[in-house]
Short mmCIF file of C-alpha atoms in Angstrom, two decimals:
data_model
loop_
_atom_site.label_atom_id
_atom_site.label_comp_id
_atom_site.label_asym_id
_atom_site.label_seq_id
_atom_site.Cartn_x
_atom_site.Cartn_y
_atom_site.Cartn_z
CA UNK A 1 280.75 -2.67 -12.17
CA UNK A 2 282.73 -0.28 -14.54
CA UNK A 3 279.63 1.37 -15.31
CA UNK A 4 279.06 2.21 -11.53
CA UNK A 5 282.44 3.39 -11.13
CA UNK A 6 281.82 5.64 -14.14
CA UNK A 7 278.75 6.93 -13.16
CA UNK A 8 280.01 7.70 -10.07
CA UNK A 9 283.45 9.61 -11.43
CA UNK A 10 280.88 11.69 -13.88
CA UNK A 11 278.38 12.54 -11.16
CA UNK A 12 280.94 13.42 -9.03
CA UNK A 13 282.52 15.80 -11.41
CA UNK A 14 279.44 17.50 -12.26
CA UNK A 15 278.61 17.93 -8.73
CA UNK A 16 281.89 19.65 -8.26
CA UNK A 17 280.90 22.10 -10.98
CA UNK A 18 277.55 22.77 -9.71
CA UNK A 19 278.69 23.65 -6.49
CA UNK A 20 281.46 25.86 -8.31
CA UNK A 21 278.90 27.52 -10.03
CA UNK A 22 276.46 28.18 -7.48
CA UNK A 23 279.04 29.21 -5.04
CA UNK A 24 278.77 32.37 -6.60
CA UNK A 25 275.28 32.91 -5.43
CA UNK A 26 274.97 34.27 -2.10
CA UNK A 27 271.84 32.08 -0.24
CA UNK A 28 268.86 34.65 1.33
CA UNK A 29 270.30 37.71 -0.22
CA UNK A 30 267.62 40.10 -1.58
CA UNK A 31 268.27 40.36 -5.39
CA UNK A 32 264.53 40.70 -6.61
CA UNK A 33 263.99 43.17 -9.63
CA UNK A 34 260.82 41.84 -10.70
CA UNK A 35 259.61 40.69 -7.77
CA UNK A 36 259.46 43.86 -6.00
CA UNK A 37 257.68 45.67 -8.61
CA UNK A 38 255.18 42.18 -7.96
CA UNK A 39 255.02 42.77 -4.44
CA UNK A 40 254.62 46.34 -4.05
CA UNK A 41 251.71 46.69 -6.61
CA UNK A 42 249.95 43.31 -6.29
CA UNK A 43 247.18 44.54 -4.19
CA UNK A 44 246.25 47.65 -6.45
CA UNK A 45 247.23 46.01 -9.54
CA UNK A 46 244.79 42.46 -8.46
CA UNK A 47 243.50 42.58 -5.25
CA UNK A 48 244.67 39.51 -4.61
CA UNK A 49 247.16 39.27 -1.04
CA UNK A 50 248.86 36.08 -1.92
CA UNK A 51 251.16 37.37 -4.53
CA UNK A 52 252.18 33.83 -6.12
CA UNK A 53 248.59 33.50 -7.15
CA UNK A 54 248.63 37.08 -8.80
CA UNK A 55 251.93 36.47 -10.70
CA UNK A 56 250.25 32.85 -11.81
CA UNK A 57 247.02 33.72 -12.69
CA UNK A 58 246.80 37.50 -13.38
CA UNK A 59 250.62 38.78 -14.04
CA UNK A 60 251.40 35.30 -16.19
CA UNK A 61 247.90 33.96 -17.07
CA UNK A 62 248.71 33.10 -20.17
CA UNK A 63 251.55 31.31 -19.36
CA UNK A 64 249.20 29.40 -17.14
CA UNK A 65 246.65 28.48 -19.85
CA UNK A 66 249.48 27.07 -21.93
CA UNK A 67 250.15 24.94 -19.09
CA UNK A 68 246.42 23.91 -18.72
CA UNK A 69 246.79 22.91 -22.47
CA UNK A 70 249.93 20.99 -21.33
CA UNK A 71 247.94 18.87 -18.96
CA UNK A 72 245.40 18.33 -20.98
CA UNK A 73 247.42 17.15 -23.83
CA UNK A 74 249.36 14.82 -21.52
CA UNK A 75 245.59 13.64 -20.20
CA UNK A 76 245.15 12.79 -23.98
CA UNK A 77 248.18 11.54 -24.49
CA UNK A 78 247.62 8.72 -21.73
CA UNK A 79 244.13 8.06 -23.36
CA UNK A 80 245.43 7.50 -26.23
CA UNK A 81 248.81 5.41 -25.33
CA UNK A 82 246.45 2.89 -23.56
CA UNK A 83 243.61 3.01 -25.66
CA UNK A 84 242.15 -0.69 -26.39
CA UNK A 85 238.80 -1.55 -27.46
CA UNK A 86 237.46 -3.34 -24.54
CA UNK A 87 239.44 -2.09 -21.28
CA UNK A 88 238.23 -3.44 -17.82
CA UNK A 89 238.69 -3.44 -14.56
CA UNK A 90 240.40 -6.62 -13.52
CA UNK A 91 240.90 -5.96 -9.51
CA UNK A 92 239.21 -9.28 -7.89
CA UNK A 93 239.81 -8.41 -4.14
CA UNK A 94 236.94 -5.81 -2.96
CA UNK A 95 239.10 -3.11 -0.35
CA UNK A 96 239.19 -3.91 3.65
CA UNK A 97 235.87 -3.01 5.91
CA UNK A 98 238.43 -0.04 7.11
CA UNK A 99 239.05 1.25 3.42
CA UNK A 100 235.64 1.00 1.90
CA UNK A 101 234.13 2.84 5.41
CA UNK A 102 236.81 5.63 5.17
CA UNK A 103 236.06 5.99 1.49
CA UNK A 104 232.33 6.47 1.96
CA UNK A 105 232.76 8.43 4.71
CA UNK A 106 235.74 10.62 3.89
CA UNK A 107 234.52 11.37 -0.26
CA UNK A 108 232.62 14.34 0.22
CA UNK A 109 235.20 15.99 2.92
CA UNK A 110 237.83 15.50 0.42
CA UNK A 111 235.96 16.97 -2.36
CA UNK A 112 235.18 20.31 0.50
CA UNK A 113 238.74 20.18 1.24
CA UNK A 114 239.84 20.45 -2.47
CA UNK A 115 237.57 22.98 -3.31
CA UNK A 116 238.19 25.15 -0.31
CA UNK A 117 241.61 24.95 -1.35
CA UNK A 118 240.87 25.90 -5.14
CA UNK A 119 238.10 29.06 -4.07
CA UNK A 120 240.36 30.84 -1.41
CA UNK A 121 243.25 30.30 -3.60
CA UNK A 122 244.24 34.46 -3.49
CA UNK A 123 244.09 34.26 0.27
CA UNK A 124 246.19 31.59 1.11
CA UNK A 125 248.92 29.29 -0.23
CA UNK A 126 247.21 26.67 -2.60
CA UNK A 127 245.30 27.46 -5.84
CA UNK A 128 243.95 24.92 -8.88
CA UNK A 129 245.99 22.73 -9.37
CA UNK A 130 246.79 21.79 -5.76
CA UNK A 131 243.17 21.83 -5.31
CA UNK A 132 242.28 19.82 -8.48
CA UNK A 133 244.65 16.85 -7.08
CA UNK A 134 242.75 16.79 -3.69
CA UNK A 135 240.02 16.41 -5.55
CA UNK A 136 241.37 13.26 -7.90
CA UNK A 137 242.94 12.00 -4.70
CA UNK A 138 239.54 11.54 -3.38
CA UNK A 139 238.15 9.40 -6.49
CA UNK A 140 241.43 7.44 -6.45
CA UNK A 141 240.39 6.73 -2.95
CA UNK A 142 237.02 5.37 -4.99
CA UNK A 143 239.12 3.40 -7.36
CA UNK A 144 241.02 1.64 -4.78
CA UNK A 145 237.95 0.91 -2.43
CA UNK A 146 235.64 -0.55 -4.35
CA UNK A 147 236.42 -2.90 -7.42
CA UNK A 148 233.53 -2.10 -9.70
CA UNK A 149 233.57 1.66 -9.23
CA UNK A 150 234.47 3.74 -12.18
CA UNK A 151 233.59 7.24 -13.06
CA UNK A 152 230.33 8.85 -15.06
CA UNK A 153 232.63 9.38 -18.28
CA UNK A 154 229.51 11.38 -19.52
CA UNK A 155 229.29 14.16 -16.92
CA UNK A 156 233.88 14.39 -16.28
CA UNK A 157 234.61 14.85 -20.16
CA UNK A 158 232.09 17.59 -20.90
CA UNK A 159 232.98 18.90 -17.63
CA UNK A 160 236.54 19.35 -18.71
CA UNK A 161 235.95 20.61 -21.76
CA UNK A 162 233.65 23.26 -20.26
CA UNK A 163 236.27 24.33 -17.95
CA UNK A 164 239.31 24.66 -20.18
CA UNK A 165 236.66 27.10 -22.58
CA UNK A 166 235.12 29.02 -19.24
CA UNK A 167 239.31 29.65 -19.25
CA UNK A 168 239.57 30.90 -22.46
CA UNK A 169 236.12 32.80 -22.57
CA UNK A 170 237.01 34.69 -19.27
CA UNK A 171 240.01 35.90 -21.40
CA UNK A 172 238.18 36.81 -24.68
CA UNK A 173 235.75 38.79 -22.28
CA UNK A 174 239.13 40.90 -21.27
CA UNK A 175 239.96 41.03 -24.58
CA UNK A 176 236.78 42.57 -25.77
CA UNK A 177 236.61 45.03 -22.70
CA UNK A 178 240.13 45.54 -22.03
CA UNK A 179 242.11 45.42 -24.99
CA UNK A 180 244.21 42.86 -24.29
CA UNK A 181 243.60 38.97 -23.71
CA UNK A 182 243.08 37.69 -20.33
CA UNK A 183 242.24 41.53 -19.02
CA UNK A 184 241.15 41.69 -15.35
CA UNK A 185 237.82 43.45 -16.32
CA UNK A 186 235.98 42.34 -12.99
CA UNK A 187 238.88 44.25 -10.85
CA UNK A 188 240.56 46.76 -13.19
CA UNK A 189 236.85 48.21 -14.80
CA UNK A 190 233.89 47.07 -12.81
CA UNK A 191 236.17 47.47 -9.28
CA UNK A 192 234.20 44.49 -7.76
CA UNK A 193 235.56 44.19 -4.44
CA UNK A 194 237.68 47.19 -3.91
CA UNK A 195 236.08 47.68 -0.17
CA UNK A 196 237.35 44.25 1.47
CA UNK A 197 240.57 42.93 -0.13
CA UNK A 198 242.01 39.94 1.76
CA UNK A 199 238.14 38.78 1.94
CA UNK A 200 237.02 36.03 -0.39
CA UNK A 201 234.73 38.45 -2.73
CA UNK A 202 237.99 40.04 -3.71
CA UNK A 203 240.58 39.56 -6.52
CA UNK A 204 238.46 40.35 -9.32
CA UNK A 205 238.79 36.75 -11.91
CA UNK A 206 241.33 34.97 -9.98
CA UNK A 207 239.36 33.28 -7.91
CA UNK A 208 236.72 32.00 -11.33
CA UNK A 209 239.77 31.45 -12.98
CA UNK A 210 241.24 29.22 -10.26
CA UNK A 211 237.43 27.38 -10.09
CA UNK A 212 237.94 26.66 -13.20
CA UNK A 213 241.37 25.45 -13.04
CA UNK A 214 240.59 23.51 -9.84
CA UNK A 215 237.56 21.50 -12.07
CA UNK A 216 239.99 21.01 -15.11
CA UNK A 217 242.98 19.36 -12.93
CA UNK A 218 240.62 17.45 -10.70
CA UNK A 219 238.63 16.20 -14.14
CA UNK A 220 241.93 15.29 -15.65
CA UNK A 221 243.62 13.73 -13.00
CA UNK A 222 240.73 11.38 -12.17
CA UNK A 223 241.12 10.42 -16.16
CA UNK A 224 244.41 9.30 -15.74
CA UNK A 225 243.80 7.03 -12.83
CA UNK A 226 240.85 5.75 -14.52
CA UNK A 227 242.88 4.98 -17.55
CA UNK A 228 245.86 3.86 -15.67
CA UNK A 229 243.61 1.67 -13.32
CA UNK A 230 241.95 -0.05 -16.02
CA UNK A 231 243.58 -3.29 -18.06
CA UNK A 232 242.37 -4.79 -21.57
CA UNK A 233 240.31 -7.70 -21.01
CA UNK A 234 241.88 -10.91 -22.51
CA UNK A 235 241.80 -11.59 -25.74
CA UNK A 236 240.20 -8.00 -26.10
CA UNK B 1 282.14 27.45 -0.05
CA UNK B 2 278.61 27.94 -0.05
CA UNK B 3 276.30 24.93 1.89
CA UNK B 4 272.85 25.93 1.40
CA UNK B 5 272.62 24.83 -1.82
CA UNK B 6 273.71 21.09 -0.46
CA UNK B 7 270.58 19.46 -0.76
CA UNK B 8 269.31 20.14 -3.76
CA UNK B 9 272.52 18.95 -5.30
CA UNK B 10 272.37 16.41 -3.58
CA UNK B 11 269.35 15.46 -4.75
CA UNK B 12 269.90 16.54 -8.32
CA UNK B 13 273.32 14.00 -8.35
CA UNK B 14 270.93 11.10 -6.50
CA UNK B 15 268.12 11.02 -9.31
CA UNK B 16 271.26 11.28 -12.18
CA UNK B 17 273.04 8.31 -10.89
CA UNK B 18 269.52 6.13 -10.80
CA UNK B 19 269.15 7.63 -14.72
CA UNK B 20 272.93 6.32 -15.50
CA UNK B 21 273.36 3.01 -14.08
CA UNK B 22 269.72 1.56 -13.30
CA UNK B 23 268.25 -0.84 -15.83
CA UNK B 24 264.64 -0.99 -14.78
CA UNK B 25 262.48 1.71 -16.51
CA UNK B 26 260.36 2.36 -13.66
CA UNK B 27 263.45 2.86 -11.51
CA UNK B 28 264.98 5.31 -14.26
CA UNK B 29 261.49 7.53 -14.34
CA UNK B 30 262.29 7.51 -10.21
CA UNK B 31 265.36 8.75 -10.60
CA UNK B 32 264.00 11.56 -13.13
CA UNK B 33 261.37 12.86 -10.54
CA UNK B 34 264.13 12.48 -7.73
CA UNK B 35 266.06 15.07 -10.19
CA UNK B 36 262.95 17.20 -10.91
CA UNK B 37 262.62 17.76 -7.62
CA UNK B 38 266.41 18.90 -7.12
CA UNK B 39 265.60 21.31 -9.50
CA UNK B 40 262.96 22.77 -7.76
CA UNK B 41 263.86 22.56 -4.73
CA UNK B 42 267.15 24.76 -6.32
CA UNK B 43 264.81 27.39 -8.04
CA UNK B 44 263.19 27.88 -4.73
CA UNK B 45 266.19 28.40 -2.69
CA UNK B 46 267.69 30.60 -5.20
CA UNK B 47 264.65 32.78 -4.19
CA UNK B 48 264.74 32.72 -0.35
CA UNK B 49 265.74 36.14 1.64
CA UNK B 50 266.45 35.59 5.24
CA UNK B 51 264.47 36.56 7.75
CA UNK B 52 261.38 37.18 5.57
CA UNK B 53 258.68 35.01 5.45
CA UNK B 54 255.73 33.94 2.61
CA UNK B 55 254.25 36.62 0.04
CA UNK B 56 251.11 36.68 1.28
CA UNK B 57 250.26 40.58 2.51
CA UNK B 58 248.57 40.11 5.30
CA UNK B 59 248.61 40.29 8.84
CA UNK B 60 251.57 42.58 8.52
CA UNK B 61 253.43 41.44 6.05
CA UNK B 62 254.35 44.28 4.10
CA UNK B 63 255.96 44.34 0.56
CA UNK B 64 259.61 44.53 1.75
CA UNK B 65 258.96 41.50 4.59
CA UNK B 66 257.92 39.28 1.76
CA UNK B 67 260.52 36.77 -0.23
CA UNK B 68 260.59 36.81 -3.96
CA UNK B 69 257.06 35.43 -5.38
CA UNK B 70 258.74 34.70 -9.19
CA UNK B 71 260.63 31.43 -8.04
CA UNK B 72 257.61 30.16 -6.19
CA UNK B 73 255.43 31.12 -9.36
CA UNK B 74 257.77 28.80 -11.80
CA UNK B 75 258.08 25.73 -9.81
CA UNK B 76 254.44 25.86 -9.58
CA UNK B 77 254.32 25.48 -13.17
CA UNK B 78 256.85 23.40 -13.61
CA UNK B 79 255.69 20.63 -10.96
CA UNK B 80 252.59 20.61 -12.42
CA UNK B 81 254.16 20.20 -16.28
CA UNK B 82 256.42 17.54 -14.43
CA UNK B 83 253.29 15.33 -13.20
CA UNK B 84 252.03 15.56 -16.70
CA UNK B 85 255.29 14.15 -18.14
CA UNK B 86 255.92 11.75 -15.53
CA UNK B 87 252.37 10.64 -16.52
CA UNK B 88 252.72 10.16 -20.21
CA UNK B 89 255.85 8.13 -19.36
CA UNK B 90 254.30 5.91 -17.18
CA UNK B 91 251.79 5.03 -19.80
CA UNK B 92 254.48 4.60 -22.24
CA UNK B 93 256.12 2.23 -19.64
CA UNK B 94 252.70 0.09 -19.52
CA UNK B 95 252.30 -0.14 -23.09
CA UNK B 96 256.40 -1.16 -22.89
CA UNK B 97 255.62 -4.16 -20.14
CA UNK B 98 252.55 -5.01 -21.90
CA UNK B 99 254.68 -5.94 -25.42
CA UNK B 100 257.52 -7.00 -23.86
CA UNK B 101 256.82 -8.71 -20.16
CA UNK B 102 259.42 -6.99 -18.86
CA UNK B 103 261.13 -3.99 -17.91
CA UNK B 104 264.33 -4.09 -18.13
CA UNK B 105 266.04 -1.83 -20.99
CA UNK B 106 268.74 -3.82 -22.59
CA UNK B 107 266.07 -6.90 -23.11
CA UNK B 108 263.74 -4.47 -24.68
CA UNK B 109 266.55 -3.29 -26.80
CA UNK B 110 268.13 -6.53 -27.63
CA UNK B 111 264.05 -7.78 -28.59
CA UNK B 112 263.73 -4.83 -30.95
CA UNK B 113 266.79 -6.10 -32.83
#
């Protein structure tokens, strides 16, 4: 009960000093300094229209394939945390008529949907990794349908791997034409595209780059619900 | 006294109490995402300019109609970095109930000794 009461004293002071502090900053005021500079030369600079893609991918892609490595280290990390030697699936009740239905039925839509979502990701709010998780929602779908189902660990792992180095290569290419790693060599030198910006064929790499990101987030997040899903048999 | 910024506070305060006072580790790694999402939900807001709507430059949406596109950018990273953590911790937390049988943190500590 004293701890409560404390807890609630301490938030309640440090709520009072958060609102102190942000009181000072006025809400829907235009303060951008970077931004702007984003905005106004996005479409030259890229070709992409959705500027958040631009800054992630193009502006900041390095930034992004550190956080690429993040997820993939946390995907390894999981592995390895509940690594046994003989892990199993030890659901007994098969899914409802209703569940296993919508999950034959709805797989391959999901899959479309997540992959429209990764491909058009410099025309409209979305992008890899949103796209990726539609596509690990639809295999968790799998995993909770059917009680024997588990994933082709032979095709997903190379397929990860081969994503996360179609990443990197994509940026060695810029750095060998450009100068500089992760160099926008299909828009910047080859002008692929120039003609019909706000069209898909447009935005020199981003959209590869975001293929690629959609198949390494997808990949990886189906690994962790596999690896989550699964239990050590007894005695194993 | 500025309102705006009341719900992500809000929130922020919410997921910190669960942290403090709850003793169930799955309930504490709730409370952390409740607070992650304070914080984004912050970052965003700190971006917003009235009256202007998405940065994507079309359909007349020209460069100075457009809200900042850094904010947006970040949390973007940072909810992604946050599912990764949240991850790892939930794995921790299985390996935790599968030593222990339970999930409470002072029985864990007083087991370890």
């Amino acid at each position: 009960m004293v701890k409560r009461i404390l807890a609630i004293v301490f938030i309640l002071i440090i709520g009072f000093w958060m609102a102190k502090a942000l009181d000072q900053i006025p809400f829907g005021q235009d303060r951008m300094l970077v931004g702007k500079y984003y905005l106004e030369h996005v479409t030259e600079d890229t070709g992409a229209i959705n500027a958040v893609t631009a800054v992630v991918v193009n502006y900041r892609g390095f930034d992004t394939l550190g956080e690429v490595t993040v997820l993939f280290i946390a995907s390894t990390g999981v592995a390895a945390l509940l690594w046994r030697k003989k892990r199993k699936r030890t659901a007994k009740t098969e899914g409802s008529i209703v569940l296993t239905t919508g999950a034959r039925l709805l797989l391959p839509f999901i899959m479309l949907f997540g992959a429209y979502i990764f491909i058009h990701g410099h025309l409209t709010p979305g992008g890899g990794f949103p796209g990726g998780a539609t596509i690990a929602t639809a295999f968790l779908f799998f995993y909770l349908a059917f009680t024997v189902y588990e994933i082709d660990h032979k095709i997903f792992e190379p397929l990860e791997g081969f994503a996360g180095l179609g990443y990197v290569t994509v940026g060695l290419i810029g750095l060998a034409i450009g100068g500089y790693f992760l160099f926008d060599w299909i828009w910047q030198t080859w002008g692929i595209g120039r003609e019909n910006v706000g069209r898909l064929l447009s935005a020199g790499f981003i959209p590869i780059i975001y293929t690629l990101i959609g198949i390494k987030v997808g990949t990886e997040l189906t690994g962790i619900v596999d690896n989550m899903i699964k239990e050590p048999e007894e005695g194993g | 006294m500025n309102p705006y910024y009341f719900a992500s506070i809000a929130l922020i305060l919410i997921g910190l109490y669960a942290v403090l006072t709850k003793r169930n580790v799955l309930k504490i790694l709730v409370g952390l995402s409740i607070m992650e999402t304070g914080v984004n939900l912050l970052l965003i807001s700190v971006g917003y300019v009235s009256g202007r709507s998405a940065p994507i430059l079309s359909e007349g949406i020209t460069p100075d109609r457009a809200v900042d596109p850094i904010p947006q950018a970040l949390v973007l990273t940072a909810i992604v970095i946050g599912v990764a953590t949240t991850a790892m911790a939930l794995s921790v937390v299985i390996n935790l109930y599968e030593r222990y049988k339970t999930l409470n943190v002072e029985e864990i500590r007083r087991l370890r000794g």
